[in-house]
Amino acid sequence: GAVVSQHPSRVICKSGTSVKIECRSLDFQATTMFWYRQFPKQSLMLMATSNEGSKATYEQGVEKDKFLINHASLTLSTLTVTSAHPEDSSFYICSATSRAEKLFFGSGTQLSVL
Amino acid sequence: GENVEQHPSTLSVQEGDSAVIKCTYSDSASNYFPWYKQELGKGPQLIIDIRSNVGEKKDQRIAVTLNKTAKHFSLHITETQPEDSAVYFCAASTGANSKLTFGKGITLSVRP
């Protein structure tokens, strides 16, 4: 299947700092990428849809100024958690749709805010 | 919007037995139904999917069936192995680049 690379896999930061997570489609171009958040033992919660060359579409209740998304190229989308607080600690996962219209996920980023 | 229900939340089977996981969906416009396997601390892995123009699809020990009339689809795992133990998510969408709606997931445990 298609490969989606996500970095870093784990990050620990101090409260008030910003953290950037990268999501790359390695062997295909993705005009659309999705960012999810997952709490322990729960399902995936869609945060936003990232479209190459345009503004991201955020789900209801997700603060766009808090979670900045940039999809600058057909293979890269970034999620920046600004002014992180302990309640932002979570597992963040990106995904991208391949040419075959299948959705592939990155390996996830565990964010811990102290 | 779409609502995907997945029951039960946990399933335990003996190694070698079959496991069946069922999901229901609400939106008759949904036409794509993937299944994902997620191991602890990792992202979900696509294991099999089915589109609404077929009723069944098989890939080695894994199969998926779809009943559009009843709006439910199932994952079948035969000859289960301990490495099949994971959380399995079903999902539904209305097509390319459309949002996937996920079920809540089921934890499958395969007892050696």
PDB file of C-alpha atoms in Angstrom:
ATOM      1  CA  GLY A   1       0.000   0.000   0.000  1.00  0.00           C
ATOM      2  CA  ALA A   2       0.873   3.669  -0.179  1.00  0.00           C
ATOM      3  CA  VAL A   3       3.213   5.073   2.446  1.00  0.00           C
ATOM      4  CA  VAL A   4       2.470   8.039   4.662  1.00  0.00           C
ATOM      5  CA  SER A   5       5.325   9.203   6.843  1.00  0.00           C
ATOM      6  CA  GLN A   6       4.683  11.181  10.013  1.00  0.00           C
ATOM      7  CA  HIS A   7       7.265  12.852  12.245  1.00  0.00           C
ATOM      8  CA  PRO A   8       8.038  13.060  15.053  1.00  0.00           C
ATOM      9  CA  SER A   9       6.622   9.877  16.568  1.00  0.00           C
ATOM     10  CA  ARG A  10       6.801  11.273  20.057  1.00  0.00           C
ATOM     11  CA  VAL A  11       7.313  14.762  21.448  1.00  0.00           C
ATOM     12  CA  ILE A  12       7.406  16.159  24.948  1.00  0.00           C
ATOM     13  CA  CYS A  13       7.191  19.899  25.363  1.00  0.00           C
ATOM     14  CA  LYS A  14       6.654  22.528  27.997  1.00  0.00           C
ATOM     15  CA  SER A  15       3.353  24.293  28.361  1.00  0.00           C
ATOM     16  CA  GLY A  16       3.186  27.416  26.200  1.00  0.00           C
ATOM     17  CA  THR A  17       5.490  26.201  23.454  1.00  0.00           C
ATOM     18  CA  SER A  18       4.481  25.279  19.900  1.00  0.00           C
ATOM     19  CA  VAL A  19       4.950  21.904  18.283  1.00  0.00           C
ATOM     20  CA  LYS A  20       5.010  21.099  14.566  1.00  0.00           C
ATOM     21  CA  ILE A  21       4.082  17.684  13.201  1.00  0.00           C
ATOM     22  CA  GLU A  22       4.890  16.737   9.608  1.00  0.00           C
ATOM     23  CA  CYS A  23       2.976  14.385   7.368  1.00  0.00           C
ATOM     24  CA  ARG A  24       4.401  13.279   4.030  1.00  0.00           C
ATOM     25  CA  SER A  25       3.030  11.054   1.306  1.00  0.00           C
ATOM     26  CA  LEU A  26       6.140   9.229   0.123  1.00  0.00           C
ATOM     27  CA  ASP A  27       5.101   7.549  -3.090  1.00  0.00           C
ATOM     28  CA  PHE A  28       2.066   9.446  -4.243  1.00  0.00           C
ATOM     29  CA  GLN A  29       0.704  12.956  -4.451  1.00  0.00           C
ATOM     30  CA  ALA A  30      -2.082  13.820  -2.058  1.00  0.00           C
ATOM     31  CA  THR A  31      -4.265  16.809  -2.790  1.00  0.00           C
ATOM     32  CA  THR A  32      -6.160  16.090   0.392  1.00  0.00           C
ATOM     33  CA  MET A  33      -4.824  15.083   3.773  1.00  0.00           C
ATOM     34  CA  PHE A  34      -6.697  14.653   7.020  1.00  0.00           C
ATOM     35  CA  TRP A  35      -5.624  15.258  10.604  1.00  0.00           C
ATOM     36  CA  TYR A  36      -7.084  13.200  13.441  1.00  0.00           C
ATOM     37  CA  ARG A  37      -6.788  13.196  17.191  1.00  0.00           C
ATOM     38  CA  GLN A  38      -7.183  10.080  19.270  1.00  0.00           C
ATOM     39  CA  PHE A  39      -7.589   9.733  23.023  1.00  0.00           C
ATOM     40  CA  PRO A  40      -6.679   6.471  24.786  1.00  0.00           C
ATOM     41  CA  LYS A  41      -9.047   3.620  23.954  1.00  0.00           C
ATOM     42  CA  GLN A  42     -11.208   5.842  21.788  1.00  0.00           C
ATOM     43  CA  SER A  43     -11.893   6.203  18.099  1.00  0.00           C
ATOM     44  CA  LEU A  44     -10.320   8.693  15.737  1.00  0.00           C
ATOM     45  CA  MET A  45     -11.709  12.197  15.836  1.00  0.00           C
ATOM     46  CA  LEU A  46     -11.341  14.203  12.634  1.00  0.00           C
ATOM     47  CA  MET A  47      -9.874  17.615  13.335  1.00  0.00           C
ATOM     48  CA  ALA A  48      -9.480  19.106   9.883  1.00  0.00           C
ATOM     49  CA  THR A  49      -9.193  18.466   6.192  1.00  0.00           C
ATOM     50  CA  SER A  50      -6.048  19.844   4.612  1.00  0.00           C
ATOM     51  CA  ASN A  51      -6.215  20.856   0.959  1.00  0.00           C
ATOM     52  CA  GLU A  52      -3.112  21.611  -1.075  1.00  0.00           C
ATOM     53  CA  GLY A  53      -2.889  25.285  -1.908  1.00  0.00           C
ATOM     54  CA  SER A  54      -5.912  26.381   0.074  1.00  0.00           C
ATOM     55  CA  LYS A  55      -7.064  26.861   3.634  1.00  0.00           C
ATOM     56  CA  ALA A  56      -7.837  23.862   5.750  1.00  0.00           C
ATOM     57  CA  THR A  57     -11.400  22.992   6.660  1.00  0.00           C
ATOM     58  CA  TYR A  58     -11.829  22.518  10.388  1.00  0.00           C
ATOM     59  CA  GLU A  59     -14.407  20.375  12.127  1.00  0.00           C
ATOM     60  CA  GLN A  60     -16.818  21.960  14.526  1.00  0.00           C
ATOM     61  CA  GLY A  61     -15.225  22.677  17.868  1.00  0.00           C
ATOM     62  CA  VAL A  62     -11.633  22.602  16.623  1.00  0.00           C
ATOM     63  CA  GLU A  63      -9.840  25.920  17.062  1.00  0.00           C
ATOM     64  CA  LYS A  64      -8.147  26.878  13.808  1.00  0.00           C
ATOM     65  CA  ASP A  65      -5.847  29.356  15.547  1.00  0.00           C
ATOM     66  CA  LYS A  66      -4.785  26.664  17.965  1.00  0.00           C
ATOM     67  CA  PHE A  67      -4.144  23.970  15.388  1.00  0.00           C
ATOM     68  CA  LEU A  68      -2.493  25.538  12.372  1.00  0.00           C
ATOM     69  CA  ILE A  69      -2.458  23.451   9.230  1.00  0.00           C
ATOM     70  CA  ASN A  70      -0.298  24.124   6.199  1.00  0.00           C
ATOM     71  CA  HIS A  71      -0.499  22.008   3.044  1.00  0.00           C
ATOM     72  CA  ALA A  72       2.163  23.713   0.982  1.00  0.00           C
ATOM     73  CA  SER A  73       2.826  20.909  -1.489  1.00  0.00           C
ATOM     74  CA  LEU A  74       1.206  17.772  -2.853  1.00  0.00           C
ATOM     75  CA  THR A  75       3.294  15.610  -0.546  1.00  0.00           C
ATOM     76  CA  LEU A  76       3.522  17.573   2.693  1.00  0.00           C
ATOM     77  CA  SER A  77       1.056  18.796   5.281  1.00  0.00           C
ATOM     78  CA  THR A  78       2.007  20.150   8.691  1.00  0.00           C
ATOM     79  CA  LEU A  79       0.031  20.551  11.893  1.00  0.00           C
ATOM     80  CA  THR A  80       1.310  23.083  14.422  1.00  0.00           C
ATOM     81  CA  VAL A  81      -0.103  22.992  17.927  1.00  0.00           C
ATOM     82  CA  THR A  82       0.369  26.547  19.133  1.00  0.00           C
ATOM     83  CA  SER A  83       0.835  27.514  22.758  1.00  0.00           C
ATOM     84  CA  ALA A  84       0.372  23.914  23.815  1.00  0.00           C
ATOM     85  CA  HIS A  85      -1.246  23.103  27.137  1.00  0.00           C
ATOM     86  CA  PRO A  86      -1.549  19.812  29.021  1.00  0.00           C
ATOM     87  CA  GLU A  87      -5.065  19.286  27.667  1.00  0.00           C
ATOM     88  CA  ASP A  88      -3.580  19.198  24.156  1.00  0.00           C
ATOM     89  CA  SER A  89      -1.710  16.026  25.071  1.00  0.00           C
ATOM     90  CA  SER A  90      -2.976  13.347  22.739  1.00  0.00           C
ATOM     91  CA  PHE A  91      -2.144  11.020  19.849  1.00  0.00           C
ATOM     92  CA  TYR A  92      -2.265  12.933  16.554  1.00  0.00           C
ATOM     93  CA  ILE A  93      -2.510  11.034  13.274  1.00  0.00           C
ATOM     94  CA  CYS A  94      -2.468  12.243   9.688  1.00  0.00           C
ATOM     95  CA  SER A  95      -3.801  10.469   6.648  1.00  0.00           C
ATOM     96  CA  ALA A  96      -3.772  10.909   2.912  1.00  0.00           C
ATOM     97  CA  THR A  97      -5.853   9.597   0.042  1.00  0.00           C
ATOM     98  CA  SER A  98      -3.941   7.720  -2.630  1.00  0.00           C
ATOM     99  CA  ARG A  99      -4.643   7.654  -6.365  1.00  0.00           C
ATOM    100  CA  ALA A 100      -6.667   4.500  -5.810  1.00  0.00           C
ATOM    101  CA  GLU A 101      -8.898   6.519  -3.497  1.00  0.00           C
ATOM    102  CA  LYS A 102      -7.795   4.599  -0.423  1.00  0.00           C
ATOM    103  CA  LEU A 103      -6.984   6.366   2.837  1.00  0.00           C
ATOM    104  CA  PHE A 104      -3.627   5.589   4.403  1.00  0.00           C
ATOM    105  CA  PHE A 105      -2.499   6.730   7.818  1.00  0.00           C
ATOM    106  CA  GLY A 106       0.785   7.903   9.214  1.00  0.00           C
ATOM    107  CA  SER A 107       2.300   6.233  12.256  1.00  0.00           C
ATOM    108  CA  GLY A 108       1.012   8.903  14.619  1.00  0.00           C
ATOM    109  CA  THR A 109       2.596  11.418  16.999  1.00  0.00           C
ATOM    110  CA  GLN A 110       2.229  11.131  20.750  1.00  0.00           C
ATOM    111  CA  LEU A 111       2.262  14.657  22.169  1.00  0.00           C
ATOM    112  CA  SER A 112       2.844  15.137  25.871  1.00  0.00           C
ATOM    113  CA  VAL A 113       2.634  18.673  27.223  1.00  0.00           C
ATOM    114  CA  LEU A 114       4.120  19.173  30.669  1.00  0.00           C
TER     115      LEU A 114
ATOM    116  CA  GLY B   1     -24.575  12.867   8.652  1.00  0.00           C
ATOM    117  CA  GLU B   2     -23.250   9.322   8.626  1.00  0.00           C
ATOM    118  CA  ASN B   3     -23.298   7.244  11.793  1.00  0.00           C
ATOM    119  CA  VAL B   4     -21.264   4.060  12.035  1.00  0.00           C
ATOM    120  CA  GLU B   5     -21.989   1.645  14.854  1.00  0.00           C
ATOM    121  CA  GLN B   6     -19.614  -1.111  15.830  1.00  0.00           C
ATOM    122  CA  HIS B   7     -20.464  -3.855  18.314  1.00  0.00           C
ATOM    123  CA  PRO B   8     -19.320  -5.377  20.555  1.00  0.00           C
ATOM    124  CA  SER B   9     -16.451  -3.325  21.966  1.00  0.00           C
ATOM    125  CA  THR B  10     -14.337  -6.366  22.784  1.00  0.00           C
ATOM    126  CA  LEU B  11     -14.027  -9.842  21.325  1.00  0.00           C
ATOM    127  CA  SER B  12     -11.922 -12.736  22.567  1.00  0.00           C
ATOM    128  CA  VAL B  13     -11.320 -15.860  20.507  1.00  0.00           C
ATOM    129  CA  GLN B  14      -9.132 -18.930  20.745  1.00  0.00           C
ATOM    130  CA  GLU B  15      -6.190 -19.129  18.377  1.00  0.00           C
ATOM    131  CA  GLY B  16      -7.247 -20.890  15.201  1.00  0.00           C
ATOM    132  CA  ASP B  17     -10.893 -19.928  15.526  1.00  0.00           C
ATOM    133  CA  SER B  18     -12.655 -17.396  13.309  1.00  0.00           C
ATOM    134  CA  ALA B  19     -13.559 -13.875  14.361  1.00  0.00           C
ATOM    135  CA  VAL B  20     -16.401 -11.823  12.927  1.00  0.00           C
ATOM    136  CA  ILE B  21     -16.764  -8.103  13.569  1.00  0.00           C
ATOM    137  CA  LYS B  22     -19.914  -6.314  12.467  1.00  0.00           C
ATOM    138  CA  CYS B  23     -20.673  -2.692  11.675  1.00  0.00           C
ATOM    139  CA  THR B  24     -23.802  -0.837  10.649  1.00  0.00           C
ATOM    140  CA  TYR B  25     -24.072   2.493   8.878  1.00  0.00           C
ATOM    141  CA  SER B  26     -26.890   4.970   8.429  1.00  0.00           C
ATOM    142  CA  ASP B  27     -26.248   6.905   5.209  1.00  0.00           C
ATOM    143  CA  SER B  28     -27.456   5.030   2.143  1.00  0.00           C
ATOM    144  CA  ALA B  29     -25.180   7.236   0.021  1.00  0.00           C
ATOM    145  CA  SER B  30     -22.068   5.674   1.577  1.00  0.00           C
ATOM    146  CA  ASN B  31     -20.266   3.554  -0.969  1.00  0.00           C
ATOM    147  CA  TYR B  32     -16.825   2.848   0.459  1.00  0.00           C
ATOM    148  CA  PHE B  33     -16.175   0.711   3.539  1.00  0.00           C
ATOM    149  CA  PRO B  34     -12.592   0.175   4.737  1.00  0.00           C
ATOM    150  CA  TRP B  35     -11.362  -1.754   7.744  1.00  0.00           C
ATOM    151  CA  TYR B  36      -8.331  -0.685   9.754  1.00  0.00           C
ATOM    152  CA  LYS B  37      -6.168  -2.520  12.264  1.00  0.00           C
ATOM    153  CA  GLN B  38      -4.466  -0.445  14.940  1.00  0.00           C
ATOM    154  CA  GLU B  39      -1.773  -1.734  17.238  1.00  0.00           C
ATOM    155  CA  LEU B  40      -0.860   0.080  20.409  1.00  0.00           C
ATOM    156  CA  GLY B  41       0.992   3.336  19.771  1.00  0.00           C
ATOM    157  CA  LYS B  42       0.737   3.062  15.988  1.00  0.00           C
ATOM    158  CA  GLY B  43      -1.397   4.560  13.263  1.00  0.00           C
ATOM    159  CA  PRO B  44      -4.273   2.561  11.767  1.00  0.00           C
ATOM    160  CA  GLN B  45      -3.327   0.166   8.977  1.00  0.00           C
ATOM    161  CA  LEU B  46      -5.704  -0.458   6.082  1.00  0.00           C
ATOM    162  CA  ILE B  47      -6.279  -4.215   5.926  1.00  0.00           C
ATOM    163  CA  ILE B  48      -9.155  -4.547   3.488  1.00  0.00           C
ATOM    164  CA  ASP B  49     -11.881  -2.445   1.931  1.00  0.00           C
ATOM    165  CA  ILE B  50     -14.984  -2.892  -0.144  1.00  0.00           C
ATOM    166  CA  ARG B  51     -16.983  -0.676  -2.430  1.00  0.00           C
ATOM    167  CA  SER B  52     -20.727  -0.797  -2.782  1.00  0.00           C
ATOM    168  CA  ASN B  53     -20.699  -2.430  -6.207  1.00  0.00           C
ATOM    169  CA  VAL B  54     -19.595  -5.782  -4.725  1.00  0.00           C
ATOM    170  CA  GLY B  55     -20.950  -7.901  -1.905  1.00  0.00           C
ATOM    171  CA  GLU B  56     -17.811  -9.685  -0.768  1.00  0.00           C
ATOM    172  CA  LYS B  57     -14.057  -9.375  -0.984  1.00  0.00           C
ATOM    173  CA  LYS B  58     -11.381 -11.740   0.269  1.00  0.00           C
ATOM    174  CA  ASP B  59      -7.666 -11.427   0.880  1.00  0.00           C
ATOM    175  CA  GLN B  60      -6.049 -14.564   2.317  1.00  0.00           C
ATOM    176  CA  ARG B  61      -7.405 -14.973   5.882  1.00  0.00           C
ATOM    177  CA  ILE B  62      -9.411 -11.773   5.785  1.00  0.00           C
ATOM    178  CA  ALA B  63     -12.757 -11.162   4.103  1.00  0.00           C
ATOM    179  CA  VAL B  64     -15.335  -8.412   4.165  1.00  0.00           C
ATOM    180  CA  THR B  65     -19.021  -8.738   3.309  1.00  0.00           C
ATOM    181  CA  LEU B  66     -21.447  -5.939   2.568  1.00  0.00           C
ATOM    182  CA  ASN B  67     -25.239  -5.939   2.773  1.00  0.00           C
ATOM    183  CA  LYS B  68     -26.426  -2.644   1.293  1.00  0.00           C
ATOM    184  CA  THR B  69     -30.067  -3.340   1.923  1.00  0.00           C
ATOM    185  CA  ALA B  70     -29.540  -3.864   5.619  1.00  0.00           C
ATOM    186  CA  LYS B  71     -26.734  -1.281   5.736  1.00  0.00           C
ATOM    187  CA  HIS B  72     -24.229  -3.485   7.471  1.00  0.00           C
ATOM    188  CA  PHE B  73     -20.800  -4.868   6.681  1.00  0.00           C
ATOM    189  CA  SER B  74     -18.636  -7.396   8.449  1.00  0.00           C
ATOM    190  CA  LEU B  75     -14.986  -8.325   8.782  1.00  0.00           C
ATOM    191  CA  HIS B  76     -14.166 -12.020   8.875  1.00  0.00           C
ATOM    192  CA  ILE B  77     -10.803 -13.292  10.076  1.00  0.00           C
ATOM    193  CA  THR B  78     -10.178 -17.025   9.754  1.00  0.00           C
ATOM    194  CA  GLU B  79      -7.510 -19.121  11.476  1.00  0.00           C
ATOM    195  CA  THR B  80      -6.811 -16.327  13.941  1.00  0.00           C
ATOM    196  CA  GLN B  81      -3.292 -15.886  15.288  1.00  0.00           C
ATOM    197  CA  PRO B  82      -2.036 -14.011  18.362  1.00  0.00           C
ATOM    198  CA  GLU B  83      -0.640 -11.297  16.092  1.00  0.00           C
ATOM    199  CA  ASP B  84      -4.189 -10.553  14.964  1.00  0.00           C
ATOM    200  CA  SER B  85      -4.780  -9.102  18.448  1.00  0.00           C
ATOM    201  CA  ALA B  86      -5.376  -5.364  17.979  1.00  0.00           C
ATOM    202  CA  VAL B  87      -8.094  -2.746  17.747  1.00  0.00           C
ATOM    203  CA  TYR B  88     -10.137  -2.930  14.557  1.00  0.00           C
ATOM    204  CA  PHE B  89     -12.038   0.047  13.168  1.00  0.00           C
ATOM    205  CA  CYS B  90     -14.678   0.003  10.487  1.00  0.00           C
ATOM    206  CA  ALA B  91     -15.468   3.150   8.521  1.00  0.00           C
ATOM    207  CA  ALA B  92     -17.731   4.464   5.808  1.00  0.00           C
ATOM    208  CA  SER B  93     -17.612   7.296   3.316  1.00  0.00           C
ATOM    209  CA  THR B  94     -19.367   8.542   0.212  1.00  0.00           C
ATOM    210  CA  GLY B  95     -16.312   8.397  -2.044  1.00  0.00           C
ATOM    211  CA  ALA B  96     -12.965   9.805  -3.037  1.00  0.00           C
ATOM    212  CA  ASN B  97     -11.525  12.444  -0.735  1.00  0.00           C
ATOM    213  CA  SER B  98     -14.669  12.296   1.357  1.00  0.00           C
ATOM    214  CA  LYS B  99     -14.459  12.174   5.109  1.00  0.00           C
ATOM    215  CA  LEU B 100     -14.422   8.751   6.644  1.00  0.00           C
ATOM    216  CA  THR B 101     -16.772   8.167   9.554  1.00  0.00           C
ATOM    217  CA  PHE B 102     -15.280   5.640  11.947  1.00  0.00           C
ATOM    218  CA  GLY B 103     -16.863   3.193  14.315  1.00  0.00           C
ATOM    219  CA  LYS B 104     -15.710   3.206  17.921  1.00  0.00           C
ATOM    220  CA  GLY B 105     -13.419   0.240  17.426  1.00  0.00           C
ATOM    221  CA  ILE B 106     -13.322  -3.276  18.751  1.00  0.00           C
ATOM    222  CA  THR B 107     -10.491  -4.824  20.712  1.00  0.00           C
ATOM    223  CA  LEU B 108      -9.804  -8.312  19.416  1.00  0.00           C
ATOM    224  CA  SER B 109      -7.847 -10.645  21.669  1.00  0.00           C
ATOM    225  CA  VAL B 110      -6.628 -13.958  20.318  1.00  0.00           C
ATOM    226  CA  ARG B 111      -5.815 -16.405  23.107  1.00  0.00           C
ATOM    227  CA  PRO B 112      -2.827 -18.684  22.416  1.00  0.00           C
TER     228      PRO B 112
END
